[in-house]
PDB file of C-alpha atoms in Angstrom:
ATOM      1  CA  SER T 152      27.712  -3.378 -23.321  1.00  0.00           C
ATOM      2  CA  THR T 153      24.788  -2.084 -21.340  1.00  0.00           C
ATOM      3  CA  ALA T 154      21.761  -0.423 -22.796  1.00  0.00           C
ATOM      4  CA  ASP T 155      20.734   2.488 -20.767  1.00  0.00           C
ATOM      5  CA  GLY T 156      17.448   4.428 -20.917  1.00  0.00           C
ATOM      6  CA  VAL T 157      14.627   6.155 -19.147  1.00  0.00           C
ATOM      7  CA  ALA T 158      12.211   3.591 -19.644  1.00  0.00           C
ATOM      8  CA  ASN T 159      13.894   0.692 -17.582  1.00  0.00           C
ATOM      9  CA  SER T 160      11.389  -1.484 -15.751  1.00  0.00           C
ATOM     10  CA  ASP T 161      11.302  -0.945 -12.031  1.00  0.00           C
ATOM     11  CA  THR T 162      10.253  -4.563 -11.064  1.00  0.00           C
ATOM     12  CA  LEU T 163      10.268  -7.900 -12.869  1.00  0.00           C
ATOM     13  CA  MET T 164       8.057 -10.723 -11.420  1.00  0.00           C
ATOM     14  CA  ILE T 165       7.075 -13.955 -12.830  1.00  0.00           C
ATOM     15  CA  ALA T 166       3.700 -15.163 -11.542  1.00  0.00           C
ATOM     16  CA  HIS T 167       2.067 -18.423 -11.794  1.00  0.00           C
ATOM     17  CA  ILE T 168      -1.608 -18.597 -10.876  1.00  0.00           C
ATOM     18  CA  SER T 169      -2.811 -22.302 -10.591  1.00  0.00           C
ATOM     19  CA  SER T 170      -6.519 -23.529 -11.222  1.00  0.00           C
ATOM     20  CA  ASP T 171      -6.976 -23.549  -7.636  1.00  0.00           C
ATOM     21  CA  ARG T 172      -5.860 -19.829  -7.397  1.00  0.00           C
ATOM     22  CA  HIS T 173      -2.545 -20.562  -5.632  1.00  0.00           C
ATOM     23  CA  VAL T 174      -0.027 -17.707  -6.821  1.00  0.00           C
ATOM     24  CA  THR T 175       3.643 -18.498  -7.001  1.00  0.00           C
ATOM     25  CA  VAL T 176       5.962 -15.580  -7.687  1.00  0.00           C
ATOM     26  CA  LEU T 177       9.497 -15.326  -8.651  1.00  0.00           C
ATOM     27  CA  SER T 178      11.133 -11.806  -8.594  1.00  0.00           C
ATOM     28  CA  ILE T 179      14.253 -10.935 -10.671  1.00  0.00           C
ATOM     29  CA  PRO T 180      16.317  -8.324  -9.413  1.00  0.00           C
ATOM     30  CA  ARG T 181      16.471  -5.427 -11.963  1.00  0.00           C
ATOM     31  CA  ASP T 182      20.313  -5.385 -11.822  1.00  0.00           C
ATOM     32  CA  THR T 183      20.495  -9.094 -12.641  1.00  0.00           C
ATOM     33  CA  MET T 184      23.034  -9.497 -15.646  1.00  0.00           C
ATOM     34  CA  VAL T 185      21.820 -11.372 -18.667  1.00  0.00           C
ATOM     35  CA  ASP T 186      23.136 -12.135 -21.998  1.00  0.00           C
ATOM     36  CA  ALA T 187      21.717  -9.179 -24.303  1.00  0.00           C
ATOM     37  CA  PRO T 188      18.844 -10.605 -26.472  1.00  0.00           C
ATOM     38  CA  THR T 189      18.526  -9.474 -30.096  1.00  0.00           C
ATOM     39  CA  CYS T 190      15.443  -7.275 -30.039  1.00  0.00           C
ATOM     40  CA  ARG T 191      13.895  -4.998 -32.265  1.00  0.00           C
ATOM     41  CA  VAL T 192      13.881  -1.210 -31.067  1.00  0.00           C
ATOM     42  CA  TRP T 193      10.917  -0.114 -29.259  1.00  0.00           C
ATOM     43  CA  ASP T 194       9.471   3.383 -28.938  1.00  0.00           C
ATOM     44  CA  GLY T 195       8.163   3.778 -25.387  1.00  0.00           C
ATOM     45  CA  ALA T 196       6.294   6.977 -26.226  1.00  0.00           C
ATOM     46  CA  THR T 197       4.156   5.225 -28.932  1.00  0.00           C
ATOM     47  CA  GLY T 198       4.400   1.576 -27.654  1.00  0.00           C
ATOM     48  CA  GLN T 199       5.562   0.613 -31.129  1.00  0.00           C
ATOM     49  CA  LEU T 200       8.243  -1.672 -32.320  1.00  0.00           C
ATOM     50  CA  SER T 201      10.232  -0.592 -35.296  1.00  0.00           C
ATOM     51  CA  ASP T 202      11.683  -2.809 -38.149  1.00  0.00           C
ATOM     52  CA  GLN T 203      15.373  -1.764 -36.735  1.00  0.00           C
ATOM     53  CA  THR T 204      17.212  -4.438 -34.514  1.00  0.00           C
ATOM     54  CA  TYR T 205      19.191  -3.103 -31.663  1.00  0.00           C
ATOM     55  CA  PRO T 206      22.831  -3.602 -32.354  1.00  0.00           C
ATOM     56  CA  VAL T 207      24.340  -6.369 -29.934  1.00  0.00           C
ATOM     57  CA  SER T 208      27.381  -8.222 -30.093  1.00  0.00           C
ATOM     58  CA  SER T 209      28.155 -11.961 -29.031  1.00  0.00           C
ATOM     59  CA  GLY T 210      28.906 -11.793 -25.358  1.00  0.00           C
ATOM     60  CA  ASP T 211      27.198  -8.351 -24.587  1.00  0.00           C
ATOM     61  CA  LYS T 212      25.707  -8.239 -21.165  1.00  0.00           C
ATOM     62  CA  TRP T 213      22.831  -6.098 -19.977  1.00  0.00           C
ATOM     63  CA  HIS T 214      21.127  -5.395 -16.521  1.00  0.00           C
ATOM     64  CA  ILE T 215      17.948  -7.258 -17.197  1.00  0.00           C
ATOM     65  CA  ASN T 216      15.864  -4.009 -16.630  1.00  0.00           C
ATOM     66  CA  SER T 217      17.494  -2.551 -19.601  1.00  0.00           C
ATOM     67  CA  ALA T 218      15.786  -4.848 -21.974  1.00  0.00           C
ATOM     68  CA  TYR T 219      12.521  -2.898 -21.536  1.00  0.00           C
ATOM     69  CA  SER T 220      13.966   0.365 -22.865  1.00  0.00           C
ATOM     70  CA  VAL T 221      15.572  -1.320 -25.747  1.00  0.00           C
ATOM     71  CA  GLY T 222      12.613  -3.426 -26.896  1.00  0.00           C
ATOM     72  CA  GLY T 223       9.702  -3.067 -24.461  1.00  0.00           C
ATOM     73  CA  PRO T 224       7.643  -5.987 -23.229  1.00  0.00           C
ATOM     74  CA  LEU T 225       8.805  -8.146 -25.897  1.00  0.00           C
ATOM     75  CA  CYS T 226      12.653  -7.806 -25.431  1.00  0.00           C
ATOM     76  CA  THR T 227      11.844  -8.208 -21.640  1.00  0.00           C
ATOM     77  CA  THR T 228       9.989 -11.446 -22.157  1.00  0.00           C
ATOM     78  CA  LYS T 229      12.989 -12.758 -24.321  1.00  0.00           C
ATOM     79  CA  ALA T 230      15.516 -11.676 -21.525  1.00  0.00           C
ATOM     80  CA  VAL T 231      13.502 -13.347 -18.917  1.00  0.00           C
ATOM     81  CA  GLN T 232      12.998 -16.554 -20.833  1.00  0.00           C
ATOM     82  CA  GLY T 233      16.659 -16.717 -21.719  1.00  0.00           C
ATOM     83  CA  LEU T 234      17.634 -16.208 -17.967  1.00  0.00           C
ATOM     84  CA  THR T 235      15.051 -18.758 -16.566  1.00  0.00           C
ATOM     85  CA  GLY T 236      14.295 -21.128 -19.412  1.00  0.00           C
ATOM     86  CA  LEU T 237      10.552 -20.531 -18.540  1.00  0.00           C
ATOM     87  CA  LYS T 238       7.983 -20.123 -21.323  1.00  0.00           C
ATOM     88  CA  ILE T 239       6.167 -16.992 -20.707  1.00  0.00           C
ATOM     89  CA  ASP T 240       2.874 -16.904 -22.378  1.00  0.00           C
ATOM     90  CA  ARG T 241       1.262 -13.669 -20.925  1.00  0.00           C
ATOM     91  CA  VAL T 242       2.690 -10.309 -20.102  1.00  0.00           C
ATOM     92  CA  ILE T 243       1.246  -7.731 -17.893  1.00  0.00           C
ATOM     93  CA  GLY T 244       3.076  -4.348 -17.963  1.00  0.00           C
ATOM     94  CA  ILE T 245       1.907  -1.909 -15.381  1.00  0.00           C
ATOM     95  CA  ASP T 246       3.109   1.722 -15.142  1.00  0.00           C
ATOM     96  CA  PHE T 247       2.946   3.831 -11.994  1.00  0.00           C
ATOM     97  CA  ALA T 248      -0.510   5.317 -12.881  1.00  0.00           C
ATOM     98  CA  GLY T 249      -1.843   1.808 -13.741  1.00  0.00           C
ATOM     99  CA  PHE T 250      -0.507   0.470 -10.472  1.00  0.00           C
ATOM    100  CA  LYS T 251      -2.189   3.144  -8.434  1.00  0.00           C
ATOM    101  CA  ASN T 252      -5.595   2.612 -10.444  1.00  0.00           C
ATOM    102  CA  MET T 253      -5.344  -1.101  -9.785  1.00  0.00           C
ATOM    103  CA  VAL T 254      -5.079  -0.728  -6.175  1.00  0.00           C
ATOM    104  CA  ASP T 255      -7.758   1.744  -6.043  1.00  0.00           C
ATOM    105  CA  ALA T 256     -10.086  -0.375  -8.056  1.00  0.00           C
ATOM    106  CA  LEU T 257      -9.526  -3.099  -5.510  1.00  0.00           C
ATOM    107  CA  GLY T 258     -10.658  -0.668  -2.815  1.00  0.00           C
ATOM    108  CA  GLY T 259      -7.208  -0.527  -1.370  1.00  0.00           C
ATOM    109  CA  VAL T 260      -4.843  -3.317  -0.046  1.00  0.00           C
ATOM    110  CA  ASP T 261      -3.927  -4.323   3.542  1.00  0.00           C
ATOM    111  CA  VAL T 262      -0.441  -4.413   4.468  1.00  0.00           C
ATOM    112  CA  CYS T 263       1.361  -4.984   7.764  1.00  0.00           C
ATOM    113  CA  THR T 264       4.767  -3.352   8.498  1.00  0.00           C
ATOM    114  CA  PRO T 265       6.975  -4.390  11.375  1.00  0.00           C
ATOM    115  CA  VAL T 266       8.807  -1.272  11.543  1.00  0.00           C
ATOM    116  CA  PRO T 267       7.810   2.321  10.864  1.00  0.00           C
ATOM    117  CA  ILE T 268       8.421   3.499   7.349  1.00  0.00           C
ATOM    118  CA  ARG T 269       9.390   7.077   6.721  1.00  0.00           C
ATOM    119  CA  ASP T 270      10.733   7.602   3.220  1.00  0.00           C
ATOM    120  CA  GLU T 271      10.860  11.110   1.611  1.00  0.00           C
ATOM    121  CA  ASP T 272      11.625   9.719  -1.827  1.00  0.00           C
ATOM    122  CA  SER T 273       8.326   7.824  -1.863  1.00  0.00           C
ATOM    123  CA  ALA T 274       6.333  10.468   0.327  1.00  0.00           C
ATOM    124  CA  LEU T 275       5.503   7.555   2.599  1.00  0.00           C
ATOM    125  CA  ASP T 276       4.991   7.961   6.421  1.00  0.00           C
ATOM    126  CA  LEU T 277       3.586   4.772   8.067  1.00  0.00           C
ATOM    127  CA  PRO T 278       3.876   3.878  11.723  1.00  0.00           C
ATOM    128  CA  ALA T 279       4.609  -0.021  12.483  1.00  0.00           C
ATOM    129  CA  GLY T 280       1.517  -2.021  12.151  1.00  0.00           C
ATOM    130  CA  ARG T 281      -1.378  -2.924   9.754  1.00  0.00           C
ATOM    131  CA  HIS T 282      -2.562  -0.408   7.187  1.00  0.00           C
ATOM    132  CA  HIS T 283      -4.977  -0.143   4.301  1.00  0.00           C
ATOM    133  CA  LEU T 284      -3.253   1.497   1.377  1.00  0.00           C
ATOM    134  CA  ASP T 285      -4.953   3.464  -1.334  1.00  0.00           C
ATOM    135  CA  GLY T 286      -3.154   3.405  -4.818  1.00  0.00           C
ATOM    136  CA  GLU T 287      -0.905   6.418  -4.158  1.00  0.00           C
ATOM    137  CA  ARG T 288       0.401   5.161  -0.744  1.00  0.00           C
ATOM    138  CA  ALA T 289       0.637   1.520  -1.980  1.00  0.00           C
ATOM    139  CA  LEU T 290       2.942   2.579  -4.866  1.00  0.00           C
ATOM    140  CA  GLY T 291       5.097   4.407  -2.246  1.00  0.00           C
ATOM    141  CA  TYR T 292       5.200   1.239  -0.162  1.00  0.00           C
ATOM    142  CA  VAL T 293       6.427  -1.123  -2.936  1.00  0.00           C
ATOM    143  CA  ARG T 294       8.890   1.373  -4.011  1.00  0.00           C
ATOM    144  CA  VAL T 295      10.595   2.132  -0.603  1.00  0.00           C
ATOM    145  CA  ARG T 296      14.380   0.871  -0.843  1.00  0.00           C
ATOM    146  CA  LYS T 297      16.612   3.333   0.803  1.00  0.00           C
ATOM    147  CA  THR T 298      15.345   3.764   4.096  1.00  0.00           C
ATOM    148  CA  LEU T 299      14.525   0.221   5.081  1.00  0.00           C
ATOM    149  CA  GLY T 300      16.852  -2.611   5.726  1.00  0.00           C
ATOM    150  CA  ASP T 301      20.209  -2.576   3.831  1.00  0.00           C
ATOM    151  CA  GLY T 302      18.944  -0.446   1.155  1.00  0.00           C
ATOM    152  CA  SER T 303      19.046  -3.053  -1.621  1.00  0.00           C
ATOM    153  CA  ASP T 304      16.561  -4.432  -3.887  1.00  0.00           C
ATOM    154  CA  LEU T 305      16.147  -7.705  -1.972  1.00  0.00           C
ATOM    155  CA  GLY T 306      14.159  -6.034   0.715  1.00  0.00           C
ATOM    156  CA  ARG T 307      12.086  -4.261  -1.597  1.00  0.00           C
ATOM    157  CA  ILE T 308      11.464  -7.481  -3.468  1.00  0.00           C
ATOM    158  CA  GLU T 309      10.290  -9.212  -0.199  1.00  0.00           C
ATOM    159  CA  ARG T 310       7.897  -6.363   0.351  1.00  0.00           C
ATOM    160  CA  GLN T 311       6.680  -6.402  -3.250  1.00  0.00           C
ATOM    161  CA  GLN T 312       6.017 -10.100  -3.101  1.00  0.00           C
ATOM    162  CA  ALA T 313       4.013  -9.635   0.139  1.00  0.00           C
ATOM    163  CA  PHE T 314       2.050  -6.873  -1.379  1.00  0.00           C
ATOM    164  CA  LEU T 315       1.409  -8.856  -4.662  1.00  0.00           C
ATOM    165  CA  SER T 316       0.148 -11.628  -2.216  1.00  0.00           C
ATOM    166  CA  SER T 317      -2.391  -9.142  -0.743  1.00  0.00           C
ATOM    167  CA  VAL T 318      -3.400  -8.016  -4.058  1.00  0.00           C
ATOM    168  CA  ALA T 319      -4.132 -11.443  -5.057  1.00  0.00           C
ATOM    169  CA  GLN T 320      -5.982 -12.131  -1.870  1.00  0.00           C
ATOM    170  CA  GLU T 321      -7.984  -9.033  -2.409  1.00  0.00           C
ATOM    171  CA  ALA T 322      -8.733  -9.804  -6.073  1.00  0.00           C
ATOM    172  CA  THR T 323      -9.673 -13.383  -5.414  1.00  0.00           C
ATOM    173  CA  SER T 324     -11.849 -12.677  -2.343  1.00  0.00           C
ATOM    174  CA  SER T 325     -13.713  -9.905  -4.503  1.00  0.00           C
ATOM    175  CA  ARG T 326     -14.152 -12.452  -7.171  1.00  0.00           C
ATOM    176  CA  LEU T 327     -12.242 -10.282  -9.528  1.00  0.00           C
ATOM    177  CA  LEU T 328     -10.266 -13.239 -11.028  1.00  0.00           C
ATOM    178  CA  ALA T 329     -12.991 -15.539 -10.941  1.00  0.00           C
TER     179      ALA T 329
END
């Protein structure tokens, strides 16, 4: 069975930042099928977990991004740990407004696109080349999917990883992470 909801996560990434500030990122496509974890029900509007456990049966499978709508960050962490076997000790959840604010707090982020990007869904129109993006345009950039490449999440994941690398470079050069 699949848990469907409006609060599904858009992007899942595992990032490891080493002591020498080297960043390694693993992206998990949002449609990856996982064993449904046992999680308490989460209210996305309040950010609170209830005492009620979401009903799952042995063998139930979900798209991994459904874990967020069911049990919030804790359930998503359980799903990622179950898939990868990795221990996740810190979680950062950023909604669209938070993403834009993060980029704006850095003073924008540089990206380079080899082809023009014109995407009505994300309200983005960029010629090929190097661009300095504010939060609003950066959000459009990382969300473009249908108008670039084959329209799958894989091209978007590649752009998101490159963007995250630019964010990390900007953050470390500004000594934000130090």
